[in-house]
Amino acid sequence: MEQKLTLFELSQQIKNTLSETFQSAVWVVAEISEMKENRSGHCYLELVEKEDENIIARSRATIWSYTYRMLKPYFETSTGQLFSQGLKILVQVSVEYHAAYGLSLNIKDIDPAYTVGDLALQRKEIIDRLQRE
């Protein structure tokens, strides 16, 4: 008979595997599809990656209040854009897994230059399309 695990035991194995694989933070490119700020100052996001407008990857992400207080104004003054859903961002994240809450990405840093470049590319594509029309 195959080995039987409790759900918690399986969750612990997943957590341990992720901890070993992602020992340090990684940079991730994604689009903000949902964003909620709560009263305590934390920011909860849903990040997605799209291919031809189809979502091919999705993950929850969190920016804790002490980080969000610094990242949001830094991003907005650097880019001239509000930090909001629909933006493509490059963020440094730590990969977290909790038995009761599942996978989450904790955002530690953001590279505003990536978003500025993406917005410039979108602007150019819109101008080109309008000129063709």
Short mmCIF file of C-alpha atoms in Angstrom, two decimals:
data_model
loop_
_atom_site.label_atom_id
_atom_site.label_comp_id
_atom_site.label_asym_id
_atom_site.label_seq_id
_atom_site.Cartn_x
_atom_site.Cartn_y
_atom_site.Cartn_z
CA MET A 1 0.00 0.00 0.00
CA GLU A 2 1.19 3.51 -0.79
CA GLN A 3 2.32 5.85 1.95
CA LYS A 4 -0.49 7.92 3.43
CA LEU A 5 0.07 11.48 4.54
CA THR A 6 -2.17 13.80 6.43
CA LEU A 7 -2.94 17.07 4.69
CA PHE A 8 -0.74 18.88 7.20
CA GLU A 9 2.17 16.47 6.57
CA LEU A 10 1.83 17.03 2.83
CA SER A 11 1.72 20.79 3.40
CA GLN A 12 4.89 20.61 5.50
CA GLN A 13 6.69 18.72 2.73
CA ILE A 14 5.59 21.34 0.19
CA LYS A 15 6.75 24.13 2.51
CA ASN A 16 10.13 22.46 3.09
CA THR A 17 10.66 21.89 -0.63
CA LEU A 18 9.83 25.51 -1.46
CA SER A 19 12.08 26.77 1.36
CA GLU A 20 15.00 24.73 0.03
CA THR A 21 14.43 25.80 -3.57
CA PHE A 22 13.84 29.52 -2.88
CA GLN A 23 16.32 30.27 -0.11
CA SER A 24 16.61 33.89 -1.16
CA ALA A 25 14.33 36.43 -2.79
CA VAL A 26 13.76 36.34 -6.57
CA TRP A 27 12.73 38.99 -9.10
CA VAL A 28 9.38 38.32 -10.78
CA VAL A 29 7.62 40.07 -13.69
CA ALA A 30 3.82 40.12 -13.39
CA GLU A 31 0.72 42.22 -13.89
CA ILE A 32 -1.38 43.44 -10.97
CA SER A 33 -4.87 42.09 -11.63
CA GLU A 34 -6.36 42.91 -8.22
CA MET A 35 -5.21 45.13 -5.38
CA LYS A 36 -6.64 45.84 -1.93
CA GLU A 37 -5.23 48.02 0.83
CA ASN A 38 -6.54 47.25 4.30
CA ARG A 39 -6.91 49.47 7.37
CA SER A 40 -3.66 48.30 8.91
CA GLY A 41 -1.73 49.43 5.83
CA HIS A 42 -1.03 46.04 4.26
CA CYS A 43 -1.52 45.67 0.51
CA TYR A 44 -2.91 42.41 -0.90
CA LEU A 45 -2.50 41.73 -4.60
CA GLU A 46 -3.30 39.14 -7.16
CA LEU A 47 -0.54 38.89 -9.71
CA VAL A 48 -1.03 37.31 -13.12
CA GLU A 49 0.89 36.54 -16.26
CA LYS A 50 -0.99 36.63 -19.55
CA GLU A 51 -0.32 35.17 -22.95
CA ASP A 52 -2.58 36.54 -25.69
CA GLU A 53 -4.94 37.90 -22.99
CA ASN A 54 -5.26 34.41 -21.42
CA ILE A 55 -4.07 34.07 -17.83
CA ILE A 56 -1.34 31.42 -17.74
CA ALA A 57 -0.21 31.98 -14.13
CA ARG A 58 -1.75 33.51 -11.01
CA SER A 59 -0.51 34.07 -7.45
CA ARG A 60 -1.45 35.93 -4.30
CA ALA A 61 1.05 38.51 -3.12
CA THR A 62 1.39 40.67 -0.03
CA ILE A 63 3.21 43.88 0.71
CA TRP A 64 3.37 44.29 4.48
CA SER A 65 2.59 47.78 5.77
CA TYR A 66 6.16 48.71 6.77
CA THR A 67 7.35 47.91 3.23
CA TYR A 68 4.27 49.33 1.48
CA ARG A 69 4.72 52.72 3.19
CA MET A 70 8.09 53.02 1.42
CA LEU A 71 7.46 51.19 -1.89
CA LYS A 72 4.26 52.93 -2.95
CA PRO A 73 5.56 56.54 -2.81
CA TYR A 74 8.91 55.45 -4.28
CA PHE A 75 7.15 53.77 -7.21
CA GLU A 76 4.71 56.63 -7.80
CA THR A 77 7.32 59.41 -7.69
CA SER A 78 9.72 57.41 -9.88
CA THR A 79 7.14 56.52 -12.54
CA GLY A 80 4.58 59.32 -12.33
CA GLN A 81 1.95 56.54 -12.23
CA LEU A 82 -0.37 55.46 -9.44
CA PHE A 83 0.45 52.03 -8.04
CA SER A 84 -2.68 50.26 -9.21
CA GLN A 85 -4.12 47.25 -10.95
CA GLY A 86 -3.36 46.77 -14.62
CA LEU A 87 0.30 47.70 -14.28
CA LYS A 88 3.11 45.36 -15.25
CA ILE A 89 5.70 45.34 -12.49
CA LEU A 90 9.06 43.82 -11.65
CA VAL A 91 9.14 42.92 -7.97
CA GLN A 92 11.52 41.12 -5.65
CA VAL A 93 9.63 38.48 -3.69
CA SER A 94 10.18 35.83 -1.10
CA VAL A 95 8.20 32.65 -1.74
CA GLU A 96 6.11 31.62 1.26
CA TYR A 97 3.91 28.62 1.90
CA HIS A 98 1.56 28.23 4.85
CA ALA A 99 -0.40 25.05 5.53
CA ALA A 100 -3.67 26.94 6.06
CA TYR A 101 -3.24 29.74 3.49
CA GLY A 102 -1.25 28.16 0.66
CA LEU A 103 1.32 29.82 -1.58
CA SER A 104 1.97 33.54 -1.33
CA LEU A 105 4.62 35.93 -2.57
CA ASN A 106 5.85 38.55 -0.10
CA ILE A 107 6.96 41.61 -2.03
CA LYS A 108 10.20 43.11 -0.70
CA ASP A 109 11.21 45.58 -3.44
CA ILE A 110 10.08 47.01 -6.78
CA ASP A 111 11.94 48.21 -9.88
CA PRO A 112 10.06 51.27 -11.21
CA ALA A 113 12.29 51.42 -14.30
CA TYR A 114 10.69 48.21 -15.60
CA THR A 115 7.18 49.71 -15.42
CA VAL A 116 8.33 52.96 -17.05
CA GLY A 117 9.76 50.92 -19.93
CA ASP A 118 6.59 48.86 -20.25
CA LEU A 119 4.39 51.99 -20.26
CA ALA A 120 6.60 53.59 -22.92
CA LEU A 121 6.28 50.46 -25.06
CA GLN A 122 2.47 50.44 -24.65
CA ARG A 123 2.36 54.14 -25.57
CA LYS A 124 4.42 53.52 -28.70
CA GLU A 125 2.18 50.59 -29.73
CA ILE A 126 -0.95 52.74 -29.29
CA ILE A 127 0.56 55.61 -31.32
CA ASP A 128 1.62 53.20 -34.09
CA ARG A 129 -1.86 51.62 -34.17
CA LEU A 130 -3.57 55.02 -34.30
CA GLN A 131 -1.29 56.15 -37.14
CA ARG A 132 -2.13 53.00 -39.12
CA GLU A 133 -5.85 53.57 -38.60
#
